[in-house]
Amino acid sequence: SYSKPESEILLGFKASLANNDALLSWNSSTTPCSGDKENWVGVLCDNGNVWGLKLENMGLSGVIDVEVIKELPGLRTISLMNNNFDGSIPSLKKLGALKSVYLSNNKFSGEIESNAFDGMQSLKKIHLANNQFKGLIPLSLTILPKLIEVSLAGNHFNGEIPDFKIGILKSINVSNNELEGQIPQSLSKMSMYSFSGNGNLCGAPLTSCSSSTSKKLPVVMIAVLAVSVLAALAAILAVVILLRRRHHTPLSVEARPTVRGHKKAASADLDREEQGSSVHSTTSKKGENNSGKLTFLRDTAERFDLGDLLKASAEVLGSGYFGSSYKAALVTGKMMVVKRFRHMNNVGREEFQEHMRRLGRLGHTNLLPLVAFYYRKEEKLLVSEYVNNVSLAVHLHGNRSRGHPSPDWPTRLKIIKGVAKGLQYLYNELPSLIIPHGHLKSSNVLLNESFEPLLTDYGLVPVVNQEHAQEVMVAYKSPEHKQNGRVTKKTDVWSFGILILETLTGKFPTNYLQQGKGSDTDLVTWVNSMVREGSTGEVFDKDMGATKNSEGEMMKLLKIGMACAEVDVEKRCDLKEAIEKIEEVKEKDNDEEFYSSYTSEGDVKSSRGLSDDFSYSLS
Ligand SMILES: Nc1ncnc2c1ncn2[C@@H]1O[C@H](COP(=O)(O)OP(=O)(O)OP(=O)(O)O)[C@@H](O)[C@H]1O
């Protein structure tokens, strides 16, 4: 029987999309695939046929015409992540052969029907994170025989989590929804982060559900209890009000210990004076009275005060060595990050302000600008904009739970090149600092939507108390500091070397951990021994994608990483050398096709020598 050419089908699909400017290459003058070669952007080809659509970050919206694409016989994977699609979920079960579906980071909304996934016998991965879905988690999902990865994070799903019948599920993420009740036994072995940020979940891996006795308490007892709780609260409130009238309440951001990424309110009590004006010039010397004000470091920055940042409920982004970081929304909706630093009294107030001004003047594509700071003897707050594609660390080590595939090789190369540029800039602009960055590590490399890296926590060595700097800052974990307590101009290069190795291997560098806390072999030793044994193939993170022509280039970068992470400072390359070499590394060493990162997703034909089986372990 006549079957439509794939180009016609895809053009029909394109026509139903709005904002399809990104799909310029989809036109009738070419075919989507020539053999394995992809002529149309985002179309994944196998042997002349379309097997996948990877249309990410393209600003797409409009209708996803399932009736049209269901005519593609070989379609196995579809990703429409990071676009602007809205409305209800497309009818996926009409695409019954799909193995993976990625719809995260769109604006899909509404309930998903209970039978939405009926019959999807091949479905392995479904990612619906960060949309606006609501209602119950669809039951049809829980009985799919091949399902191994589910991400529903960041929606408004409510009710209880249904029991997932299938034992092969490897990861599930339902964090940041409105789920409640007991986590089913079948999911008790999953990470606790998979469940954080919900209303009222209990049971393993979270805390056990309180015994059912409360449900059975007689009504009278409940009433008595409620009254006494209310009375207690009123009493506490009265005391607080009394105390606040007597004293100025100092700024306090309540940082209860909390798991990473878990939403908690960061409440703040502010002085009346502190809530007042927002801007305070660093040059004015009004003394102690002004100590409560945020000091802005750039003219262009939108003005706000500490109250704006702290009175709203904020999300704890994480707690590092120095203190916690919070994300808070301004009235305009703009997201800011406030990081609290303890142990920042190496210099006095004037010198501190002077140094912050120096950092505030820096400006480079690969540096996260410092927007403002707040000075108090006990703690400092540094304010910057929120960067919304999280850190390199999350992309390398925490990815699956967020519902994103790992960055592919070209992306990782782009990140390293950007970090190199940022570092070079810091070296040029802060020549008086021996270690201009000082705290370079993957959680301090933030990524914007196009995966351009932005360095943060830079230039802080001069203001951090020396004894603490030695304990916590990455530069002080360098071999030269461990051996003879010294840092040099090549110390940041060492951190950069580790970062390169971490990015290429996908392994967390135990070099950063305090001695004794990591495993026996650190990352550098491991990479060295693998290279010596000739097992370089096993060094690279499989999730970078199987690439025919890029291995040589990956190897070049690995060598640069090794030369930077060299233990012997004398032999270690300097930043200039490293940067020159990095600039020469290309995505691929000839013009042939570069296979997409999808090869790592287990959705590729075995003709490419890759097994169809899913390889999960990060090992
Ligand atoms: N401006 C920002 N935008 C987005 N995420 C951020 C921003 N600043 C920090 N983060 C993220 O918030 C988390 C906590 O950051 P924080 O700097 O407090 O700790 P850390 O980097 O893990 O450790 P350290 O205190 O040693 O720097 C990290 O995952 C970090 O990547």
XYZ file of C-alpha atoms and ligand atoms in Angstrom:
650
model
C 0.000 0.000 0.000
C 1.046 3.581 -0.562
C 2.725 5.179 2.380
C 3.373 8.890 2.524
C 6.964 10.038 2.188
C 8.386 11.011 5.553
C 9.171 14.500 4.324
C 5.509 15.092 3.645
C 4.532 13.822 7.081
C 7.066 16.011 8.817
C 6.092 19.086 6.829
C 2.504 18.437 7.883
C 3.679 18.272 11.471
C 5.663 21.483 11.049
C 2.628 23.253 9.627
C 0.654 22.633 12.796
C 3.341 24.260 14.932
C 3.484 27.935 15.716
C 6.827 29.761 15.893
C 8.499 27.169 13.759
C 11.275 29.495 12.553
C 13.809 27.112 14.012
C 12.712 24.513 11.480
C 13.897 26.409 8.410
C 15.857 23.396 7.250
C 12.617 21.457 7.016
C 11.680 22.163 3.432
C 10.713 20.167 0.417
C 13.967 20.778 -1.441
C 15.709 18.110 0.647
C 14.719 14.905 2.338
C 14.900 14.600 6.128
C 17.430 11.774 6.032
C 20.058 10.527 3.630
C 20.973 7.208 5.103
C 22.031 7.935 8.678
C 22.752 11.529 7.826
C 20.315 14.063 9.154
C 19.456 16.872 6.758
C 16.699 18.444 8.802
C 17.423 19.913 12.188
C 16.214 17.814 15.079
C 15.350 14.804 12.943
C 17.181 11.657 13.964
C 17.726 9.208 11.162
C 18.510 5.571 10.874
C 19.055 4.014 7.504
C 17.090 6.680 5.705
C 14.173 6.608 8.099
C 13.166 8.914 10.879
C 13.492 7.275 14.269
C 13.473 10.306 16.489
C 12.524 13.947 16.819
C 14.656 16.051 19.081
C 13.149 19.507 18.921
C 14.466 21.152 22.059
C 14.974 24.807 22.946
C 13.340 26.023 19.760
C 10.635 28.293 21.123
C 8.013 26.014 19.586
C 4.343 26.216 20.416
C 1.059 25.431 18.727
C -0.454 22.063 18.045
C 1.405 18.775 18.273
C -0.380 16.883 15.551
C -0.232 13.299 16.701
C -2.480 12.131 13.878
C 0.193 13.267 11.472
C 3.328 11.960 13.152
C 1.789 8.627 13.940
C 2.319 7.891 10.265
C 6.080 7.804 10.797
C 6.608 4.059 11.052
C 10.032 4.173 12.674
C 9.436 6.870 15.283
C 10.735 5.668 18.637
C 11.686 8.772 20.559
C 10.411 12.295 20.752
C 11.689 15.233 22.703
C 10.000 18.608 22.768
C 11.712 19.773 25.932
C 12.236 23.440 26.700
C 9.618 24.877 24.394
C 6.378 26.783 24.918
C 3.777 24.145 24.246
C 0.628 24.523 26.270
C -2.770 22.914 26.623
C -3.362 19.318 27.463
C -0.904 16.518 26.917
C -0.856 15.167 23.344
C -2.425 11.770 22.892
C 0.726 9.743 23.259
C -0.888 6.346 23.172
C -1.537 6.853 19.486
C 2.234 6.665 19.156
C 2.256 3.220 20.650
C 5.797 2.292 19.609
C 7.524 5.140 21.400
C 10.335 4.198 23.749
C 10.962 7.606 25.194
C 9.036 10.839 25.501
C 10.466 14.103 26.790
C 8.021 16.941 27.287
C 9.655 18.604 30.281
C 9.887 22.357 30.632
C 6.855 23.399 28.651
C 3.525 24.838 29.725
C 1.342 21.790 29.342
C -1.529 21.810 31.776
C -4.670 20.052 32.883
C -5.309 16.568 34.091
C -3.888 13.524 32.381
C -6.504 10.858 31.859
C -6.031 7.705 33.815
C -5.754 5.620 30.628
C -3.475 8.053 28.795
C -0.637 5.545 28.459
C -2.670 2.449 27.726
C -0.921 0.028 25.449
C 2.448 1.771 25.363
C 4.239 -1.521 25.710
C 7.634 -0.182 24.643
C 7.736 2.985 26.713
C 10.894 3.148 28.805
C 11.180 6.778 29.696
C 8.673 9.510 30.236
C 9.632 13.009 31.265
C 6.913 15.529 31.994
C 8.739 17.663 34.546
C 8.135 21.348 35.039
C 4.808 21.757 33.366
C 1.468 22.593 34.955
C -0.164 19.213 34.996
C -2.609 18.593 37.788
C -4.830 15.858 39.103
C -3.899 12.279 39.839
C -0.878 10.460 38.483
C -2.370 8.374 35.648
C -2.753 4.738 36.565
C -1.945 3.481 33.087
C 1.622 4.612 33.694
C 2.062 2.229 36.566
C 1.557 -0.947 34.577
C 3.819 -0.349 31.599
C 6.066 -3.384 31.289
C 9.263 -1.627 30.154
C 9.071 1.595 32.123
C 12.354 2.482 33.822
C 12.389 6.238 34.170
C 9.582 8.598 35.136
C 9.832 12.259 35.886
C 6.777 14.206 36.914
C 8.595 16.778 39.044
C 7.509 20.369 39.254
C 3.834 19.992 38.394
C 0.659 20.107 40.471
C -0.084 16.424 40.671
C -2.083 15.638 43.768
C -3.569 12.711 45.603
C -1.577 9.642 46.491
C 1.254 8.140 44.506
C -0.083 4.972 42.877
C 1.724 1.712 43.264
C 4.119 1.078 40.402
C 3.590 -2.549 39.580
C 6.688 -3.096 37.570
C 9.887 -3.994 39.317
C 12.214 -2.611 36.684
C 11.555 1.054 37.361
C 14.962 2.580 38.008
C 14.160 6.158 38.755
C 11.131 8.210 39.544
C 10.912 11.858 40.388
C 7.694 13.313 41.705
C 9.302 16.116 43.685
C 7.646 19.515 43.935
C 4.069 18.468 43.388
C 1.116 18.408 45.745
C 1.145 14.727 46.505
C 0.213 13.263 49.838
C -0.210 10.043 51.733
C 1.999 7.031 52.022
C 4.697 6.362 49.440
C 4.019 2.896 48.028
C 6.300 0.142 49.215
C 7.464 -0.470 45.643
C 9.127 2.957 45.608
C 10.669 2.843 49.054
C 14.153 2.239 47.669
C 14.137 5.380 45.529
C 16.084 8.463 46.528
C 14.428 10.722 49.078
C 14.983 13.643 46.724
C 12.507 12.026 44.360
C 9.737 12.910 46.792
C 10.805 16.233 48.263
C 8.717 19.351 48.020
C 5.308 17.727 48.297
C 2.551 18.518 50.730
C 2.302 15.550 52.915
C 4.121 12.454 51.836
C 5.330 9.887 54.299
C 6.806 6.439 54.443
C 10.191 5.211 53.246
C 12.413 6.744 51.961
C 10.914 9.702 53.852
C 9.952 9.564 57.500
C 7.528 6.894 58.446
C 3.860 7.700 58.552
C 2.603 8.461 62.000
C 0.518 5.675 63.414
C -3.101 5.703 62.558
C -4.124 6.490 66.125
C -4.545 10.165 65.399
C -7.299 9.283 62.969
C -9.105 7.416 65.669
C -8.809 10.052 68.362
C -12.213 10.984 69.618
C -13.549 14.284 68.392
C -13.458 15.769 71.882
C -9.784 15.030 72.276
C -9.037 16.598 68.911
C -10.936 19.700 69.938
C -9.057 19.926 73.241
C -5.783 19.484 71.453
C -6.598 22.132 68.879
C -7.551 24.624 71.557
C -4.370 24.066 73.510
C -2.198 24.342 70.408
C -3.907 27.606 69.521
C -3.421 28.913 73.045
C 0.261 28.009 72.943
C 0.691 29.730 69.592
C -1.022 32.858 70.875
C 1.272 32.903 73.888
C 4.374 32.546 71.731
C 3.146 35.295 69.447
C 2.582 37.610 72.378
C 6.088 36.999 73.687
C 7.597 37.597 70.275
C 5.722 40.866 69.818
C 6.816 41.984 73.258
C 10.424 41.160 72.585
C 10.393 42.864 69.225
C 9.069 46.050 70.748
C 11.946 46.053 73.171
C 14.781 45.250 70.841
C 15.684 45.756 67.291
C 15.343 42.360 65.753
C 18.390 41.658 63.713
C 18.106 40.250 60.280
C 17.790 36.581 60.530
C 17.241 34.241 57.706
C 16.055 31.088 59.262
C 18.030 28.319 57.786
C 16.745 25.121 59.117
C 18.747 22.145 58.003
C 17.087 20.894 54.916
C 17.674 18.592 52.044
C 18.975 20.028 48.828
C 16.270 21.361 46.580
C 13.593 21.027 49.198
C 11.334 24.032 49.392
C 11.354 25.674 52.762
C 10.340 29.078 53.817
C 13.215 31.352 54.619
C 11.613 33.805 56.929
C 13.168 37.028 57.809
C 12.748 39.500 60.559
C 13.872 42.907 59.623
C 14.421 46.087 61.435
C 12.048 48.843 60.520
C 15.039 50.858 59.435
C 16.248 48.002 57.355
C 12.990 47.732 55.498
C 13.174 51.363 54.503
C 15.515 52.571 51.866
C 17.197 50.213 49.545
C 20.187 51.881 48.083
C 23.248 52.839 49.925
C 26.312 54.061 48.205
C 29.478 52.299 49.201
C 31.318 55.575 49.163
C 29.128 57.192 51.801
C 30.479 56.701 55.261
C 27.512 56.984 57.487
C 28.859 54.431 59.808
C 27.004 51.755 61.694
C 23.537 53.117 61.029
C 23.730 52.026 57.462
C 24.902 48.574 58.163
C 21.529 47.056 57.406
C 21.307 48.203 53.814
C 22.009 46.300 50.695
C 24.845 47.839 48.791
C 24.341 47.753 45.053
C 27.293 47.238 42.823
C 25.916 48.113 39.438
C 23.885 51.062 38.252
C 21.739 49.107 35.896
C 20.506 46.677 38.504
C 16.895 46.817 39.446
C 16.684 48.243 42.958
C 15.127 46.326 45.810
C 15.821 45.952 49.451
C 16.663 43.138 51.718
C 13.057 42.946 52.834
C 11.939 42.352 49.257
C 14.318 39.466 49.051
C 13.701 37.915 52.383
C 10.126 38.509 53.400
C 8.758 36.355 50.631
C 9.060 32.666 51.075
C 12.245 31.554 49.475
C 13.529 28.267 48.272
C 16.684 26.914 49.789
C 18.908 26.037 46.859
C 21.403 24.239 48.930
C 23.797 24.573 51.765
C 27.415 24.745 50.888
C 30.402 24.998 53.171
C 29.919 28.667 53.850
C 26.212 28.779 54.422
C 23.006 28.454 52.495
C 21.846 29.919 49.233
C 18.266 31.016 48.715
C 16.286 31.763 45.647
C 13.774 34.570 46.037
C 11.439 36.345 43.655
C 11.246 40.118 43.410
C 7.840 41.715 42.898
C 8.695 41.989 39.233
C 9.021 38.226 39.128
C 12.757 38.368 38.656
C 14.548 35.619 40.534
C 17.517 36.466 42.693
C 19.875 34.342 44.724
C 21.086 35.336 48.150
C 24.045 33.472 49.497
C 24.980 33.799 53.133
C 28.627 33.691 53.993
C 29.967 33.097 57.408
C 33.701 33.285 58.027
C 34.215 36.349 55.896
C 36.093 38.556 58.307
C 39.566 38.347 56.931
C 39.472 42.081 56.274
C 37.652 44.980 57.895
C 34.529 46.682 56.632
C 36.208 49.274 54.404
C 38.463 46.777 52.764
C 35.608 44.339 52.345
C 33.505 46.958 50.595
C 36.437 47.939 48.449
C 36.918 44.353 47.370
C 33.222 43.863 46.633
C 33.311 46.989 44.464
C 36.220 45.500 42.621
C 34.275 42.276 42.009
C 31.184 44.288 41.118
C 33.037 46.052 38.306
C 33.844 42.787 36.571
C 31.807 41.982 33.512
C 32.179 39.029 31.181
C 29.843 36.627 29.372
C 31.104 33.792 31.518
C 30.937 35.454 34.935
C 27.805 35.698 37.014
C 27.708 39.388 37.988
C 27.630 40.282 41.643
C 24.584 42.532 42.012
C 24.666 43.612 45.635
C 25.973 42.719 49.043
C 25.014 43.145 52.632
C 27.556 43.603 55.371
C 27.289 42.566 58.953
C 30.150 41.517 61.098
C 28.678 38.075 61.713
C 27.710 37.327 58.163
C 27.721 38.700 54.676
C 25.073 38.222 52.038
C 25.979 38.269 48.364
C 23.194 38.771 45.855
C 23.201 37.707 42.250
C 20.659 36.804 39.641
C 19.232 33.324 39.530
C 20.558 31.298 36.635
C 17.820 28.960 35.577
C 19.513 25.986 33.998
C 21.144 24.892 37.253
C 24.786 24.034 37.700
C 27.124 21.822 35.770
C 27.252 19.617 38.853
C 23.539 18.907 38.606
C 23.790 18.203 34.898
C 26.655 15.795 35.440
C 25.615 14.049 38.614
C 22.001 14.768 39.373
C 20.556 14.766 35.965
C 18.229 11.858 35.756
C 16.237 12.867 38.731
C 15.606 16.221 37.063
C 14.236 14.661 33.955
C 16.913 15.804 31.557
C 19.323 13.851 29.444
C 22.989 14.518 30.178
C 24.719 17.169 28.124
C 26.284 15.774 24.977
C 29.900 16.209 23.955
C 29.487 19.455 21.969
C 27.680 20.961 24.941
C 30.346 19.848 27.384
C 33.050 21.246 25.123
C 31.196 24.543 24.921
C 30.994 24.650 28.712
C 34.720 24.025 29.138
C 35.542 26.688 26.548
C 33.333 29.170 28.363
C 34.891 28.358 31.729
C 38.323 28.887 30.166
C 37.290 32.327 28.939
C 35.844 33.292 32.298
C 39.000 32.186 34.079
C 41.234 34.038 31.649
C 39.226 37.180 32.260
C 39.582 36.804 36.025
C 43.334 36.359 35.648
C 43.554 39.500 33.537
C 41.332 41.626 35.736
C 42.516 40.510 39.156
C 46.272 40.252 38.616
C 47.039 40.913 42.251
C 45.264 37.757 43.361
C 47.320 34.589 43.329
C 44.173 32.538 42.942
C 41.702 34.776 41.118
C 38.866 32.274 41.284
C 39.788 30.139 44.251
C 36.612 28.093 44.417
C 36.208 26.624 40.954
C 34.078 23.492 40.980
C 31.112 22.188 39.058
C 28.474 23.542 41.447
C 29.979 26.982 40.891
C 29.599 26.703 37.133
C 26.027 27.737 36.414
C 24.450 27.273 33.027
C 22.027 29.475 31.187
C 19.431 28.154 28.779
C 21.898 27.831 25.946
C 24.400 26.083 28.207
C 26.736 29.050 28.319
C 28.593 28.695 31.621
C 28.636 31.428 34.249
C 31.248 31.256 36.985
C 30.219 32.179 40.477
C 31.850 32.401 43.945
C 34.970 33.876 42.355
C 37.498 36.275 43.819
C 36.586 35.598 47.423
C 39.894 34.319 48.781
C 41.032 37.737 50.111
C 37.934 38.240 52.264
C 37.447 34.736 53.638
C 39.033 33.951 56.984
C 42.222 32.135 56.191
C 41.627 29.181 58.455
C 38.249 28.587 56.876
C 39.443 29.176 53.372
C 41.928 26.401 53.970
C 39.201 24.070 55.064
C 36.599 24.737 52.474
C 37.818 26.405 49.323
C 38.689 24.229 46.385
C 42.026 25.899 45.727
C 43.232 24.732 49.116
C 42.547 21.118 48.250
C 45.240 21.300 45.601
C 48.247 18.988 45.913
C 50.637 21.913 46.457
C 48.613 23.145 49.382
C 48.345 19.684 50.856
C 52.075 19.144 50.490
C 53.576 22.424 51.596
C 50.702 24.736 52.438
C 51.288 26.936 49.429
C 49.162 28.110 46.565
C 50.473 29.465 43.287
C 49.237 31.069 40.097
C 48.729 27.537 38.828
C 46.409 26.485 41.641
C 43.226 27.577 39.861
C 44.551 25.684 36.851
C 44.529 22.533 38.953
C 40.866 23.082 39.864
C 40.148 23.686 36.198
C 41.899 20.428 35.311
C 39.724 18.518 37.767
C 36.667 20.229 36.328
C 37.640 19.119 32.819
C 38.148 15.526 33.949
C 34.878 15.585 35.863
C 33.048 16.910 32.805
C 34.488 14.260 30.503
C 34.120 11.301 32.836
C 30.876 12.259 34.538
C 32.468 11.140 37.795
C 32.394 13.205 40.936
C 35.925 14.220 41.912
C 36.724 13.056 45.397
C 39.674 15.436 45.195
C 37.329 18.074 46.596
C 36.398 16.157 49.686
C 38.288 16.456 52.867
C 40.966 13.863 53.171
C 39.713 10.499 54.267
C 36.155 11.261 53.220
C 36.459 10.213 49.628
C 37.248 6.889 48.134
C 40.841 5.671 47.962
C 41.539 6.816 44.468
C 40.770 10.301 43.421
C 39.660 11.205 39.938
C 43.075 12.237 38.657
C 44.718 8.994 39.779
C 41.920 6.988 38.228
C 42.062 8.785 34.870
C 45.843 8.446 34.796
C 45.724 4.734 35.442
C 43.016 4.159 32.841
C 45.000 6.041 30.235
C 48.166 4.156 31.135
C 46.335 0.854 30.744
C 45.028 1.976 27.382
C 41.428 1.805 28.576
C 40.624 5.305 27.408
C 37.319 4.150 25.952
C 36.045 3.548 29.461
C 37.151 6.911 30.749
C 34.563 8.963 28.923
C 31.058 9.363 30.233
C 28.814 7.182 28.089
C 26.136 9.827 28.348
C 28.172 12.210 26.217
C 26.936 10.200 23.282
C 28.552 7.666 21.034
C 30.360 9.728 18.496
C 32.111 8.432 15.479
C 34.451 11.284 14.852
C 34.829 13.070 18.117
C 36.796 10.589 20.141
C 40.081 12.047 18.975
C 38.950 15.495 20.048
C 37.646 14.207 23.379
C 41.019 12.626 23.917
C 42.731 15.954 23.240
C 40.617 17.608 25.894
C 41.245 14.760 28.324
C 44.978 15.266 27.904
C 44.627 18.975 28.552
C 42.622 18.157 31.660
C 45.352 15.821 32.818
C 48.057 18.390 32.130
C 46.129 20.956 34.189
C 45.418 18.539 37.043
C 49.082 17.517 37.135
C 50.197 17.086 40.733
C 53.658 18.537 40.180
C 53.261 22.297 39.904
C 56.443 22.602 37.865
C 55.145 20.214 35.239
C 51.574 21.545 35.336
C 50.614 23.673 32.365
C 49.780 27.283 32.990
C 46.467 28.876 32.191
C 47.602 30.502 28.953
C 48.875 27.224 27.551
C 45.737 25.378 28.613
C 43.455 27.945 27.050
C 45.321 27.953 23.748
C 45.074 24.194 23.534
C 41.401 24.145 24.525
C 40.613 26.614 21.771
C 41.969 24.112 19.252
C 39.656 21.310 20.350
C 36.753 20.867 17.972
C 33.486 18.995 18.210
C 34.598 16.471 15.651
C 37.689 15.866 13.667
C 36.095 15.838 10.243
C 32.883 16.868 8.633
C 31.111 13.599 8.956
C 28.025 13.211 10.970
C 28.023 13.661 14.688
C 25.673 11.286 16.398
C 23.295 12.855 18.769
C 23.356 12.390 22.480
C 20.369 10.206 21.965
C 22.644 7.291 21.302
C 23.137 7.215 25.034
C 19.477 7.015 25.644
C 19.288 3.421 24.640
C 16.903 4.158 21.847
C 19.309 3.539 19.038
C 19.413 0.572 16.781
C 21.953 -2.074 17.557
C 23.298 -1.571 14.043
C 25.348 1.166 15.637
C 26.967 -1.290 17.917
C 25.068 -0.012 20.877
C 22.833 -2.233 22.803
C 19.200 -1.436 22.984
C 19.305 -2.015 26.660
C 19.216 0.865 28.980
C 22.371 1.478 30.883
C 21.517 3.315 33.995
C 24.340 3.192 36.438
C 26.433 6.315 36.787
C 29.203 4.110 38.176
N 22.852 32.374 41.070
C 22.496 31.089 41.093
N 21.580 30.628 40.230
C 21.208 29.330 40.239
N 21.696 28.413 41.081
C 22.625 28.803 41.969
C 23.070 30.151 42.022
N 24.010 30.240 42.997
C 24.133 29.010 43.521
N 23.313 28.135 42.911
C 23.165 26.708 43.218
O 22.668 26.579 44.521
C 23.271 25.478 45.195
C 23.896 25.945 46.474
O 24.946 26.813 46.166
P 26.021 27.250 47.220
O 26.951 28.187 46.524
O 25.345 27.697 48.445
O 26.769 25.901 47.591
P 27.853 25.070 46.851
O 28.296 25.736 45.577
O 27.314 23.700 46.714
O 29.030 25.040 47.892
P 30.018 26.208 48.359
O 29.409 26.854 49.540
O 31.262 25.506 48.650
O 30.135 27.181 47.202
C 24.283 24.900 44.224
O 23.722 23.794 43.588
C 24.514 26.009 43.233
O 24.874 25.497 41.980
